Each structure stands twice: as structure tokens, then as C-alpha cells.
PDB file of C-alpha atoms in Angstrom:
ATOM      1  CA  UNK A   1       0.081   0.022   0.003  1.00  0.00           C
ATOM      2  CA  UNK A   2       1.164   3.584  -0.427  1.00  0.00           C
ATOM      3  CA  UNK A   3      -0.100   6.800   1.036  1.00  0.00           C
ATOM      4  CA  UNK A   4      -1.473   7.385   4.446  1.00  0.00           C
ATOM      5  CA  UNK A   5      -4.829   8.156   5.742  1.00  0.00           C
ATOM      6  CA  UNK A   6      -4.324  11.820   5.730  1.00  0.00           C
ATOM      7  CA  UNK A   7      -7.899  13.378   5.569  1.00  0.00           C
ATOM      8  CA  UNK A   8      -8.787  16.361   3.722  1.00  0.00           C
ATOM      9  CA  UNK A   9     -10.524  19.314   5.350  1.00  0.00           C
ATOM     10  CA  UNK A  10     -13.997  17.959   4.015  1.00  0.00           C
ATOM     11  CA  UNK A  11     -13.730  14.549   5.976  1.00  0.00           C
ATOM     12  CA  UNK A  12     -12.585  12.530   2.782  1.00  0.00           C
ATOM     13  CA  UNK A  13      -9.192  10.964   2.281  1.00  0.00           C
ATOM     14  CA  UNK A  14      -7.555  13.057  -0.462  1.00  0.00           C
ATOM     15  CA  UNK A  15      -7.166  10.786  -3.819  1.00  0.00           C
ATOM     16  CA  UNK A  16      -3.488  11.309  -3.650  1.00  0.00           C
ATOM     17  CA  UNK A  17      -3.073   9.953  -0.215  1.00  0.00           C
ATOM     18  CA  UNK A  18      -5.921   7.364  -0.368  1.00  0.00           C
ATOM     19  CA  UNK A  19      -4.221   3.953   0.307  1.00  0.00           C
ATOM     20  CA  UNK A  20      -4.118   1.496  -2.507  1.00  0.00           C
ATOM     21  CA  UNK A  21      -3.562  -2.227  -2.756  1.00  0.00           C
ATOM     22  CA  UNK A  22      -2.991  -4.152  -6.072  1.00  0.00           C
ATOM     23  CA  UNK A  23      -1.680  -7.523  -6.869  1.00  0.00           C
ATOM     24  CA  UNK A  24       0.002  -6.452 -10.183  1.00  0.00           C
ATOM     25  CA  UNK A  25       0.470  -3.460 -12.250  1.00  0.00           C
ATOM     26  CA  UNK A  26      -2.107  -0.639 -12.928  1.00  0.00           C
ATOM     27  CA  UNK A  27      -3.634  -2.029 -16.185  1.00  0.00           C
ATOM     28  CA  UNK A  28      -3.689   0.807 -19.067  1.00  0.00           C
ATOM     29  CA  UNK A  29      -7.416   0.974 -19.930  1.00  0.00           C
ATOM     30  CA  UNK A  30      -8.200   2.916 -22.875  1.00  0.00           C
ATOM     31  CA  UNK A  31     -11.880   4.119 -22.418  1.00  0.00           C
ATOM     32  CA  UNK A  32     -12.284   4.082 -26.372  1.00  0.00           C
ATOM     33  CA  UNK A  33     -12.033   0.247 -26.209  1.00  0.00           C
ATOM     34  CA  UNK A  34     -13.320  -0.552 -22.818  1.00  0.00           C
ATOM     35  CA  UNK A  35     -16.987  -2.009 -22.304  1.00  0.00           C
ATOM     36  CA  UNK A  36     -18.772  -3.279 -19.257  1.00  0.00           C
ATOM     37  CA  UNK A  37     -20.461  -6.701 -19.976  1.00  0.00           C
ATOM     38  CA  UNK A  38     -22.947  -8.253 -17.674  1.00  0.00           C
ATOM     39  CA  UNK A  39     -23.748 -11.984 -18.530  1.00  0.00           C
ATOM     40  CA  UNK A  40     -24.721 -15.130 -17.034  1.00  0.00           C
ATOM     41  CA  UNK A  41     -28.080 -16.131 -15.450  1.00  0.00           C
ATOM     42  CA  UNK A  42     -30.217 -13.326 -16.606  1.00  0.00           C
ATOM     43  CA  UNK A  43     -32.812 -12.529 -19.180  1.00  0.00           C
ATOM     44  CA  UNK A  44     -31.030  -9.799 -21.137  1.00  0.00           C
ATOM     45  CA  UNK A  45     -27.288  -9.622 -21.471  1.00  0.00           C
ATOM     46  CA  UNK A  46     -26.009  -6.158 -21.380  1.00  0.00           C
ATOM     47  CA  UNK A  47     -23.018  -4.633 -23.115  1.00  0.00           C
ATOM     48  CA  UNK A  48     -22.042  -0.982 -22.393  1.00  0.00           C
ATOM     49  CA  UNK A  49     -19.410   1.151 -23.954  1.00  0.00           C
ATOM     50  CA  UNK A  50     -17.750   3.774 -21.912  1.00  0.00           C
ATOM     51  CA  UNK A  51     -20.078   6.657 -23.253  1.00  0.00           C
ATOM     52  CA  UNK A  52     -23.251   4.334 -22.783  1.00  0.00           C
ATOM     53  CA  UNK A  53     -22.197   3.602 -19.143  1.00  0.00           C
ATOM     54  CA  UNK A  54     -21.686   7.222 -18.290  1.00  0.00           C
ATOM     55  CA  UNK A  55     -25.031   8.208 -19.825  1.00  0.00           C
ATOM     56  CA  UNK A  56     -26.860   6.179 -17.298  1.00  0.00           C
ATOM     57  CA  UNK A  57     -28.118   7.955 -14.091  1.00  0.00           C
ATOM     58  CA  UNK A  58     -25.657   8.157 -11.243  1.00  0.00           C
ATOM     59  CA  UNK A  59     -25.707   8.702  -7.689  1.00  0.00           C
ATOM     60  CA  UNK A  60     -23.155   9.604  -5.006  1.00  0.00           C
ATOM     61  CA  UNK A  61     -22.133   7.440  -1.969  1.00  0.00           C
ATOM     62  CA  UNK A  62     -19.931   8.072   1.044  1.00  0.00           C
ATOM     63  CA  UNK A  63     -18.139   4.917   1.786  1.00  0.00           C
ATOM     64  CA  UNK A  64     -14.856   3.847   3.327  1.00  0.00           C
ATOM     65  CA  UNK A  65     -12.537   1.357   1.860  1.00  0.00           C
ATOM     66  CA  UNK A  66     -10.672  -0.806   4.365  1.00  0.00           C
ATOM     67  CA  UNK A  67      -8.114  -3.395   3.696  1.00  0.00           C
ATOM     68  CA  UNK A  68      -8.878  -6.526   5.614  1.00  0.00           C
ATOM     69  CA  UNK A  69      -5.317  -6.093   6.974  1.00  0.00           C
ATOM     70  CA  UNK A  70      -5.714  -3.017   8.718  1.00  0.00           C
ATOM     71  CA  UNK A  71      -4.902  -3.068  12.336  1.00  0.00           C
ATOM     72  CA  UNK A  72      -5.488  -0.337  15.192  1.00  0.00           C
ATOM     73  CA  UNK A  73      -1.717   0.228  14.906  1.00  0.00           C
ATOM     74  CA  UNK A  74      -1.497   0.446  11.198  1.00  0.00           C
ATOM     75  CA  UNK A  75      -4.936   1.643   9.897  1.00  0.00           C
ATOM     76  CA  UNK A  76      -5.197   0.938   6.121  1.00  0.00           C
ATOM     77  CA  UNK A  77      -8.503   2.743   5.471  1.00  0.00           C
ATOM     78  CA  UNK A  78      -9.676   5.612   3.347  1.00  0.00           C
ATOM     79  CA  UNK A  79     -12.986   7.389   3.149  1.00  0.00           C
ATOM     80  CA  UNK A  80     -14.419   8.969  -0.094  1.00  0.00           C
ATOM     81  CA  UNK A  81     -17.421  10.336  -1.937  1.00  0.00           C
ATOM     82  CA  UNK A  82     -17.749   8.130  -4.774  1.00  0.00           C
ATOM     83  CA  UNK A  83     -20.103   8.500  -7.844  1.00  0.00           C
ATOM     84  CA  UNK A  84     -21.193   5.969 -10.245  1.00  0.00           C
ATOM     85  CA  UNK A  85     -23.988   4.189 -11.714  1.00  0.00           C
ATOM     86  CA  UNK A  86     -26.062   2.089  -9.238  1.00  0.00           C
ATOM     87  CA  UNK A  87     -25.299  -1.430  -9.779  1.00  0.00           C
ATOM     88  CA  UNK A  88     -29.154  -2.381  -8.993  1.00  0.00           C
ATOM     89  CA  UNK A  89     -30.287  -0.103 -11.964  1.00  0.00           C
ATOM     90  CA  UNK A  90     -28.093  -2.282 -14.156  1.00  0.00           C
ATOM     91  CA  UNK A  91     -29.386  -5.634 -12.579  1.00  0.00           C
ATOM     92  CA  UNK A  92     -33.083  -4.508 -13.012  1.00  0.00           C
ATOM     93  CA  UNK A  93     -32.328  -3.945 -16.635  1.00  0.00           C
ATOM     94  CA  UNK A  94     -30.611  -7.292 -17.137  1.00  0.00           C
ATOM     95  CA  UNK A  95     -33.478  -9.100 -15.110  1.00  0.00           C
ATOM     96  CA  UNK A  96     -31.440 -11.719 -13.210  1.00  0.00           C
ATOM     97  CA  UNK A  97     -32.969 -15.050 -12.876  1.00  0.00           C
ATOM     98  CA  UNK A  98     -34.263 -16.209  -9.539  1.00  0.00           C
ATOM     99  CA  UNK A  99     -31.327 -18.694  -8.996  1.00  0.00           C
ATOM    100  CA  UNK A 100     -28.787 -15.803  -9.781  1.00  0.00           C
ATOM    101  CA  UNK A 101     -27.622 -15.272  -6.126  1.00  0.00           C
ATOM    102  CA  UNK A 102     -24.022 -14.451  -6.851  1.00  0.00           C
ATOM    103  CA  UNK A 103     -22.074 -11.906  -9.039  1.00  0.00           C
ATOM    104  CA  UNK A 104     -18.597 -12.745 -10.187  1.00  0.00           C
ATOM    105  CA  UNK A 105     -16.431  -9.654 -10.947  1.00  0.00           C
ATOM    106  CA  UNK A 106     -13.679  -9.763 -13.511  1.00  0.00           C
ATOM    107  CA  UNK A 107     -11.135  -6.945 -13.879  1.00  0.00           C
ATOM    108  CA  UNK A 108      -8.856  -5.843 -16.447  1.00  0.00           C
ATOM    109  CA  UNK A 109      -5.753  -6.780 -14.249  1.00  0.00           C
ATOM    110  CA  UNK A 110      -7.003 -10.373 -14.008  1.00  0.00           C
ATOM    111  CA  UNK A 111      -8.333  -9.895 -10.371  1.00  0.00           C
ATOM    112  CA  UNK A 112     -11.614 -11.722  -9.571  1.00  0.00           C
ATOM    113  CA  UNK A 113     -13.918 -11.870  -6.818  1.00  0.00           C
ATOM    114  CA  UNK A 114     -17.559 -12.554  -6.135  1.00  0.00           C
ATOM    115  CA  UNK A 115     -20.248 -10.951  -3.837  1.00  0.00           C
ATOM    116  CA  UNK A 116     -23.742 -12.415  -2.992  1.00  0.00           C
ATOM    117  CA  UNK A 117     -26.302 -10.357  -5.170  1.00  0.00           C
ATOM    118  CA  UNK A 118     -28.366  -9.558  -2.098  1.00  0.00           C
ATOM    119  CA  UNK A 119     -25.348  -7.432  -0.740  1.00  0.00           C
ATOM    120  CA  UNK A 120     -25.353  -5.171  -3.838  1.00  0.00           C
ATOM    121  CA  UNK A 121     -28.539  -3.209  -2.922  1.00  0.00           C
ATOM    122  CA  UNK A 122     -26.592  -0.072  -2.352  1.00  0.00           C
ATOM    123  CA  UNK A 123     -23.404  -0.789  -4.587  1.00  0.00           C
ATOM    124  CA  UNK A 124     -22.253   1.428  -7.325  1.00  0.00           C
ATOM    125  CA  UNK A 125     -19.906   0.873 -10.246  1.00  0.00           C
ATOM    126  CA  UNK A 126     -17.950   4.184  -9.522  1.00  0.00           C
ATOM    127  CA  UNK A 127     -16.095   6.484 -11.995  1.00  0.00           C
ATOM    128  CA  UNK A 128     -15.479   9.393  -9.861  1.00  0.00           C
ATOM    129  CA  UNK A 129     -13.723   9.720  -6.510  1.00  0.00           C
ATOM    130  CA  UNK A 130     -14.089  12.863  -4.442  1.00  0.00           C
ATOM    131  CA  UNK A 131     -15.533  15.010  -7.229  1.00  0.00           C
ATOM    132  CA  UNK A 132     -12.705  14.002  -9.781  1.00  0.00           C
ATOM    133  CA  UNK A 133     -12.467  11.219 -12.411  1.00  0.00           C
ATOM    134  CA  UNK A 134     -11.397   7.995 -10.791  1.00  0.00           C
ATOM    135  CA  UNK A 135      -7.472   7.844 -10.898  1.00  0.00           C
ATOM    136  CA  UNK A 136      -6.236   4.918 -12.813  1.00  0.00           C
ATOM    137  CA  UNK A 137      -4.475   3.553  -9.517  1.00  0.00           C
ATOM    138  CA  UNK A 138      -8.064   3.503  -7.874  1.00  0.00           C
ATOM    139  CA  UNK A 139      -9.736   1.657 -10.836  1.00  0.00           C
ATOM    140  CA  UNK A 140     -10.349   3.778 -13.879  1.00  0.00           C
ATOM    141  CA  UNK A 141     -12.863   3.538 -15.474  1.00  0.00           C
ATOM    142  CA  UNK A 142     -14.900   1.698 -13.144  1.00  0.00           C
ATOM    143  CA  UNK A 143     -14.596   0.282  -9.558  1.00  0.00           C
ATOM    144  CA  UNK A 144     -17.239  -1.487  -7.336  1.00  0.00           C
ATOM    145  CA  UNK A 145     -18.082   0.192  -4.182  1.00  0.00           C
ATOM    146  CA  UNK A 146     -20.162  -1.696  -1.710  1.00  0.00           C
ATOM    147  CA  UNK A 147     -20.604   0.238   1.478  1.00  0.00           C
ATOM    148  CA  UNK A 148     -19.841  -2.132   4.501  1.00  0.00           C
ATOM    149  CA  UNK A 149     -17.455  -4.754   2.486  1.00  0.00           C
ATOM    150  CA  UNK A 150     -13.535  -4.922   2.659  1.00  0.00           C
ATOM    151  CA  UNK A 151     -11.667  -3.515  -0.144  1.00  0.00           C
ATOM    152  CA  UNK A 152     -10.798  -7.189  -1.425  1.00  0.00           C
ATOM    153  CA  UNK A 153     -14.747  -7.368  -2.283  1.00  0.00           C
ATOM    154  CA  UNK A 154     -14.388  -4.013  -4.421  1.00  0.00           C
ATOM    155  CA  UNK A 155     -12.558  -4.605  -7.534  1.00  0.00           C
ATOM    156  CA  UNK A 156     -10.994  -1.837  -9.479  1.00  0.00           C
ATOM    157  CA  UNK A 157     -11.032  -1.996 -13.374  1.00  0.00           C
ATOM    158  CA  UNK A 158     -14.212  -3.867 -13.668  1.00  0.00           C
ATOM    159  CA  UNK A 159     -15.087  -4.938 -17.039  1.00  0.00           C
ATOM    160  CA  UNK A 160     -17.258  -7.900 -16.692  1.00  0.00           C
ATOM    161  CA  UNK A 161     -19.952  -9.027 -14.260  1.00  0.00           C
ATOM    162  CA  UNK A 162     -21.189 -12.819 -14.459  1.00  0.00           C
ATOM    163  CA  UNK A 163     -24.578 -13.682 -12.394  1.00  0.00           C
ATOM    164  CA  UNK A 164     -24.175 -17.308 -11.206  1.00  0.00           C
ATOM    165  CA  UNK A 165     -25.681 -19.845  -8.694  1.00  0.00           C
ATOM    166  CA  UNK A 166     -22.335 -20.972  -7.236  1.00  0.00           C
ATOM    167  CA  UNK A 167     -19.577 -18.621  -6.897  1.00  0.00           C
ATOM    168  CA  UNK A 168     -16.098 -19.433  -8.025  1.00  0.00           C
ATOM    169  CA  UNK A 169     -13.536 -18.315  -5.653  1.00  0.00           C
ATOM    170  CA  UNK A 170     -11.460 -15.332  -6.629  1.00  0.00           C
ATOM    171  CA  UNK A 171      -7.935 -14.516  -5.937  1.00  0.00           C
ATOM    172  CA  UNK A 172      -8.143 -13.895  -2.215  1.00  0.00           C
ATOM    173  CA  UNK A 173     -10.791 -16.475  -1.515  1.00  0.00           C
ATOM    174  CA  UNK A 174      -8.491 -19.120  -3.042  1.00  0.00           C
ATOM    175  CA  UNK A 175      -5.909 -18.137  -0.545  1.00  0.00           C
ATOM    176  CA  UNK A 176      -8.457 -18.708   2.446  1.00  0.00           C
ATOM    177  CA  UNK A 177      -9.768 -15.229   2.952  1.00  0.00           C
ATOM    178  CA  UNK A 178     -13.543 -14.943   3.892  1.00  0.00           C
ATOM    179  CA  UNK A 179     -16.115 -15.072   1.226  1.00  0.00           C
ATOM    180  CA  UNK A 180     -18.313 -12.588   2.747  1.00  0.00           C
TER     181      UNK A 180
END
């Protein structure tokens, strides 16, 4: 991780000092070629290019992102105002089947994780952080933000969501981290 949890005067952690974790390099994502795909157990698959994604209604969410390795002695946490497309809006559009109880997330850097669909009610696919475009090191063009979950369940550089009835363990779940 880099940066410290220094706060800005408006109670948010400044984008420049917001901690960051990543497994590999920051993938270069060109918005001209980026698309979000939602598939799996649903009635209407959806593919949105960058502009079509940004044309969807957006909302702002105040949320903290905490590393599961955070301790009282070394807090690894940041708080930001995130803006993006409510994931529930997209899920309503694709009409998940009744047995679609998990959402698998696939990122441009190869990272994967899953979240139970019932936990996604307040989730957004964020494209802004503290009023500025989402920085590449924080997931440009899109990162999942789910208030109340640890950071490893909020993947950056999201490009595909697959609705399933059985989760496939992602990077950290394969290594014994909690599925919740």
C-alpha cells in the first residue's frame, strides 16, 4: 500500500493519499475500447461502452474502503465520496433469474472476486472519487463500491460481471480469505 490515511478538510481522504492495494501493475485501460459486460443467469445480457455507461443515471455514495489487513496500530483505510451508476439499476435492466444469487466480478488486471447479489443493493460502479474522475490507480474507468465490505470485495478496473448460482473463488478467496 502507498499513502497514508491523511484526511482532507472536508472529511474525505484525499485521492493522492488514499491507500491503494494491487496485486499486479495498474492496467492501462483505454476508454475508447473499454466496455462493461453483464452476462450469466439473466434474461437480457448487457454490453455498455464507456459513453453508454456514463449516460446512465448516477448517484453519490459516501463509503470507506478498508483493507482486511488493517489494524489499530496500522489503519489501512480511506473514506471518499464515490459517484457512479447504481449496480441495482443495471441488474434491474438485465433481469436476473431467481437462481442468480452471486455476482462474479472480472477486472482488467486479471483480479476476480464474487459478492452475493443480496449484498449489492447499495453498490455502485464508481467512475468518480471525491468529485474527480477515478484515478487509474483507484480503478479507472470503473470500480465496484459496496458500503460495508472490505476492499478486496470492491474490485478495480471492472470489465465483466457474471451472474451465477454458485460462486467461483476469486484471488483472495482461493487463499483462504473470507467469502463474505
